[in-house]
Short mmCIF file of C-alpha atoms and ligand atoms in Angstrom, two decimals:
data_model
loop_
_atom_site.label_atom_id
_atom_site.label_comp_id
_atom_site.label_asym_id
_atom_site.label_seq_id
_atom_site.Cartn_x
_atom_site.Cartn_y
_atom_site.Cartn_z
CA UNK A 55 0.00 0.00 0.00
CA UNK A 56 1.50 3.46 -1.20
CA UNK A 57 2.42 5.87 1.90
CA UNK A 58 -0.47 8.52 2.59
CA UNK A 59 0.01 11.75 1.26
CA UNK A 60 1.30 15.15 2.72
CA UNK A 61 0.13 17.95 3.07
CA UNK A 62 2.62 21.04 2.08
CA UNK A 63 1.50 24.42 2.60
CA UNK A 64 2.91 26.70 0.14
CA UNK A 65 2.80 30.91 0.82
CA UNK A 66 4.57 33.34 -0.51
CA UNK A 67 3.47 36.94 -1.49
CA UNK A 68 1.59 37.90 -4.90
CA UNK A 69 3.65 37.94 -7.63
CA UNK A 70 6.52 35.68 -6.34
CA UNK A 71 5.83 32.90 -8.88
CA UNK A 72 3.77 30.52 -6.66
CA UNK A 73 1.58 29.81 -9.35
CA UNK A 74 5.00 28.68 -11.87
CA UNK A 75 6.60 26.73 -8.73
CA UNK A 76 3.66 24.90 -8.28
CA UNK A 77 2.70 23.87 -12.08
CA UNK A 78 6.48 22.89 -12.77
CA UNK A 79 6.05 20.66 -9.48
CA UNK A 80 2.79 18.87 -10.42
CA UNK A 81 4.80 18.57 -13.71
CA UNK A 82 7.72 16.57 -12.75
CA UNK A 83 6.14 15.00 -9.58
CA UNK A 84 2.63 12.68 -10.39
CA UNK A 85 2.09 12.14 -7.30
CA UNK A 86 1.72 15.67 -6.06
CA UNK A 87 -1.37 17.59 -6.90
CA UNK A 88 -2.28 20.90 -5.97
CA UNK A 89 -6.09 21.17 -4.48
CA UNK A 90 -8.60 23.86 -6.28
CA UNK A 91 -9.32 26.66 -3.97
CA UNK A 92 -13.10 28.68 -3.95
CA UNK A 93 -13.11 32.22 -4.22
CA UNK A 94 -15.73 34.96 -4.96
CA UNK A 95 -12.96 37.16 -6.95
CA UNK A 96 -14.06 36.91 -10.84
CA UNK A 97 -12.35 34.83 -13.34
CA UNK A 98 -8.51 36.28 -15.05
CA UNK A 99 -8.53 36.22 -18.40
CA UNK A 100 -7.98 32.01 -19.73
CA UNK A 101 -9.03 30.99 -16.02
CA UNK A 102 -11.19 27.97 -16.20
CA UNK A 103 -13.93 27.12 -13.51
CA UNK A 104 -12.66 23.78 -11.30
CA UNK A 105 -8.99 24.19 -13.02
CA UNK A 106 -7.85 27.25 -11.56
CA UNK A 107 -10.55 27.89 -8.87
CA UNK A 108 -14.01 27.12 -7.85
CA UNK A 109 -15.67 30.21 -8.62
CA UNK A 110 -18.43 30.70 -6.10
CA UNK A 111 -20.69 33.82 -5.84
CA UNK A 112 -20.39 35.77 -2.22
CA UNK A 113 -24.04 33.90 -0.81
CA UNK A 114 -22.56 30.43 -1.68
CA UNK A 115 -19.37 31.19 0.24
CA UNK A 116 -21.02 32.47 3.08
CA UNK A 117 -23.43 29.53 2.71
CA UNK A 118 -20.55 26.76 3.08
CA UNK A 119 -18.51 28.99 5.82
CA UNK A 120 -22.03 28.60 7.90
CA UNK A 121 -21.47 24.82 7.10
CA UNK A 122 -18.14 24.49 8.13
CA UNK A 123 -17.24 23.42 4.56
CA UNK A 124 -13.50 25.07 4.93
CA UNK A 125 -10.29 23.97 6.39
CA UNK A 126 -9.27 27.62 6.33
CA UNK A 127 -10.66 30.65 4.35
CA UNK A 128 -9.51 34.11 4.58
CA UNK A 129 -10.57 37.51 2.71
CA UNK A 130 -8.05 39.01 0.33
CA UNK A 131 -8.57 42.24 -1.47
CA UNK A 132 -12.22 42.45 -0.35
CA UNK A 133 -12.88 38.73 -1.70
CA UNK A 134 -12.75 35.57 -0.42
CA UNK A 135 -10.73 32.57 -0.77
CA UNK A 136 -11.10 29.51 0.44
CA UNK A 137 -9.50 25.37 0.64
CA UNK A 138 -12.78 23.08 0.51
CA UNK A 139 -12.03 19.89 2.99
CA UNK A 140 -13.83 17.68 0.63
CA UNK A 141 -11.13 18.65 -1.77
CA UNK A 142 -7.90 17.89 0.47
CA UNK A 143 -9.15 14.67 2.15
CA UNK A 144 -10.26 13.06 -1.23
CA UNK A 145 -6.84 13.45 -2.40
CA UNK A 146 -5.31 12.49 0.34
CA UNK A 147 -6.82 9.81 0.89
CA UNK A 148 -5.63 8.61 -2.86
CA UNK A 149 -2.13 8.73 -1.27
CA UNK A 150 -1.19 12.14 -2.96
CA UNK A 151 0.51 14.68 -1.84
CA UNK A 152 -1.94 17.71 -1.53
CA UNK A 153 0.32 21.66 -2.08
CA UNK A 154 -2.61 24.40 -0.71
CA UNK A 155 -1.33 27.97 -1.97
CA UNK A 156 -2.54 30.06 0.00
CA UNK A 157 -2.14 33.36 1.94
CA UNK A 158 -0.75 33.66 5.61
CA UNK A 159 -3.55 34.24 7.04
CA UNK A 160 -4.94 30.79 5.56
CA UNK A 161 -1.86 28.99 6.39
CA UNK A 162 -2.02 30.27 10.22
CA UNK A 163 -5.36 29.05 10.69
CA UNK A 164 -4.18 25.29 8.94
CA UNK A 165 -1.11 25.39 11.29
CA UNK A 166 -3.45 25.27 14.47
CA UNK A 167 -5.36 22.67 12.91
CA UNK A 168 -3.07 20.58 11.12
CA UNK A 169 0.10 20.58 12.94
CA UNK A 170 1.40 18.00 10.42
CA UNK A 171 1.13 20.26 7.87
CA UNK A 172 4.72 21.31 6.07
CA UNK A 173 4.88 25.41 5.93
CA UNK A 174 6.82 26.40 3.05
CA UNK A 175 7.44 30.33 2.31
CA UNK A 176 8.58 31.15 -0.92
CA UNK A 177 10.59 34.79 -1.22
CA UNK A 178 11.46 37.09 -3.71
CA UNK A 179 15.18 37.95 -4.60
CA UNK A 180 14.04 41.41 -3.14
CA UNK A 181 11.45 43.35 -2.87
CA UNK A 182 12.55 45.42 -6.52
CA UNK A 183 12.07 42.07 -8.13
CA UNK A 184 8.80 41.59 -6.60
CA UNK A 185 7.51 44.70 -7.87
CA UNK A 186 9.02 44.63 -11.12
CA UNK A 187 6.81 41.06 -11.57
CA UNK A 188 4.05 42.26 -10.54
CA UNK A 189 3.98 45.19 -13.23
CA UNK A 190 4.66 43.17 -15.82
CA UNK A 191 1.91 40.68 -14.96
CA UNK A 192 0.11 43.72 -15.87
CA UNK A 193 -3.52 42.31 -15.23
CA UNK A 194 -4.16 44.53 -12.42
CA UNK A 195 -4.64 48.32 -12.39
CA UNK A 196 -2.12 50.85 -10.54
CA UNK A 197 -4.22 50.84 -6.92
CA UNK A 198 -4.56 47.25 -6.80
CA UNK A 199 -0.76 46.88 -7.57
CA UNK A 200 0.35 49.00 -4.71
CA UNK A 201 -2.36 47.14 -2.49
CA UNK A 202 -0.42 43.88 -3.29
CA UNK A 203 2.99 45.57 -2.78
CA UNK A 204 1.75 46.77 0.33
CA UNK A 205 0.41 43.33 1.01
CA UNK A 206 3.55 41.28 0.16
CA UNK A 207 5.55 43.44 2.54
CA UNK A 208 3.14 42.59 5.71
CA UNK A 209 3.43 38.52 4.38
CA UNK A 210 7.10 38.63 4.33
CA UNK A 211 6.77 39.55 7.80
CA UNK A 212 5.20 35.79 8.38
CA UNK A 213 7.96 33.97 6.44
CA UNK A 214 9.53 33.20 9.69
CA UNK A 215 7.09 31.58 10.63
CA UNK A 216 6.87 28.81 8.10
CA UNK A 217 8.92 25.48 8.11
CA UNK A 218 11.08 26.12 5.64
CA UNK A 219 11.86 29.61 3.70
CA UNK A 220 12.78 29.40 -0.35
CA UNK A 221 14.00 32.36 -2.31
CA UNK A 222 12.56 31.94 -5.93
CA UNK A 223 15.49 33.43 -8.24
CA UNK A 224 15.22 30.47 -10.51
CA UNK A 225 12.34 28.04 -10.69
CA UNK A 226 14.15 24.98 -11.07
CA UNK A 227 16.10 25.48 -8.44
CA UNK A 228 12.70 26.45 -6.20
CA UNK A 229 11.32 22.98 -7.32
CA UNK A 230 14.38 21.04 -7.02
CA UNK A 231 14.49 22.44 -2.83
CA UNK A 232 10.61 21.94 -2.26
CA UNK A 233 11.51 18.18 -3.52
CA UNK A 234 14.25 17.71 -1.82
CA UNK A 235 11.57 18.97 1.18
CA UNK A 236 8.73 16.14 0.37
CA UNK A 237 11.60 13.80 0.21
CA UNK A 238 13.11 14.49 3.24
CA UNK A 239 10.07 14.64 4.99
CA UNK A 240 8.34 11.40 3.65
CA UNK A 241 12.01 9.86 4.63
CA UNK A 242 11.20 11.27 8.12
CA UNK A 243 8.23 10.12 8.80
CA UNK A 244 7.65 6.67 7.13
CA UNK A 245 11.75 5.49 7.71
CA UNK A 246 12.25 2.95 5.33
CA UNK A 247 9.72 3.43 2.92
P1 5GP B 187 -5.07 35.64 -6.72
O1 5GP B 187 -6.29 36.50 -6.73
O2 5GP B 187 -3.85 36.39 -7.21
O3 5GP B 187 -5.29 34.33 -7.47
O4 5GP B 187 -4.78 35.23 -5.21
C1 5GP B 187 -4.67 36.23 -4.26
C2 5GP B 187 -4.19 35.65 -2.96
O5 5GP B 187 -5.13 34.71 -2.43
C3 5GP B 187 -2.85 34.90 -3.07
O6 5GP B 187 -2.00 35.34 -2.01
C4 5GP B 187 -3.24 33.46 -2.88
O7 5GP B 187 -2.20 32.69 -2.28
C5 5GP B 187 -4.45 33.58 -1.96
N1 5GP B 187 -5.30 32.40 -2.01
C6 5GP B 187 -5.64 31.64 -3.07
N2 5GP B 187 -6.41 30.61 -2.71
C7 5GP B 187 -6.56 30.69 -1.36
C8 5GP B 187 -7.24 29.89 -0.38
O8 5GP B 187 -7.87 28.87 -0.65
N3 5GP B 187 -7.18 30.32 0.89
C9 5GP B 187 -6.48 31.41 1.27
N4 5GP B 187 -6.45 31.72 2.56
N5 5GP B 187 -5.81 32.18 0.38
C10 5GP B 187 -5.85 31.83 -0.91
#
């Protein structure tokens, strides 16, 4: 029988290339998935429905917080976002290992209630670089970019916090450490295996 899964927690602030580090991961690792969050926010341009999030109106999320649907949700510039347990256990349960990206104040409220979660923060090179990326993203106008850059400052604040600390200045060497993370931690806890 294959080991069960773990669960990695992966933060870092917007516009650090969470969203690269975790598609080059599910890439070269199959049995590492990365679970669909809910969120009110509407759909970026090319975002698909159940790919990229759940897309839920405001009354549905409030609906399923009232039924204690979440392991964690948080707001984020005035919408919410949200991990759905039925999403993390089912894959769990399948023996994968489950990556949540989330925010910090997500990941806080996971820490209290999964301890053996593994809290990975991934940094920019500096905060220049940060806002550099986030320009040239370029899908969000110029109040919403110094929200995030305001935002990412208070986050890097948490990164201390976290198991482990990356700094993404090249994404295949960000993948190749969070690997070398699952490994050592699978090594850790099923010895042998
Ligand atoms: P974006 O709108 O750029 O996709 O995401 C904005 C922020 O929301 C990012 O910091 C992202 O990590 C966070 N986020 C995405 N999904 C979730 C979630 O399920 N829970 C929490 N707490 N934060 C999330």
């Amino acid at each position: 029988m294959s080991d069960p899964g773990l669960l990695l927690i992966l933060s870092g602030p917007s516009g650090v290339g969470k969203g690269t580090v975790c598609k080059r991961l599910l890439q070269t690792d199959a049995n590492t998935t990365v679970s669909v969050s809910a969120t009110t926010r509407q759909p970026r341009q090319g975002e698909v429905d159940g790919e990229h999030y759940h897309f839920l109106t405001k009354e549905d999320f409030l609906h399923r917080i009232a039924g204690n649907e979440f392991l964690e949700w948080a707001e984020v510039f005035g919408n919410y976002y949200g991990t759905l347990k039925s999403e993390v256990d089912r894959q769990l349960n399948a023996g994968k290992n489950v990556i949540l990206e989330i925010d910090v104040q997500g990941a806080m409220q996971i820490k209290t209630a999964c301890p053996h979660g593994i809290f990975v923060f991934i940094l920019p090179p500096s905060l220049e670089e940060l806002e550099n990326r986030i320009r040239l993203r370029a899908t969000e106008n110029d109040a919403n970019i110094s929200m995030r850059l305001a935002k990412a400052e208070e986050e890097i604040g948490y990164a201390k916090k976290y198991d482990y600390q990356i700094v993404n200045d090249d994404v295949d060497r960000a993948v190749a450490q969070i690997l070398g993370i699952i490994a050592a931690e699978k090594a850790k806890r099923f010895p042998g295996a």
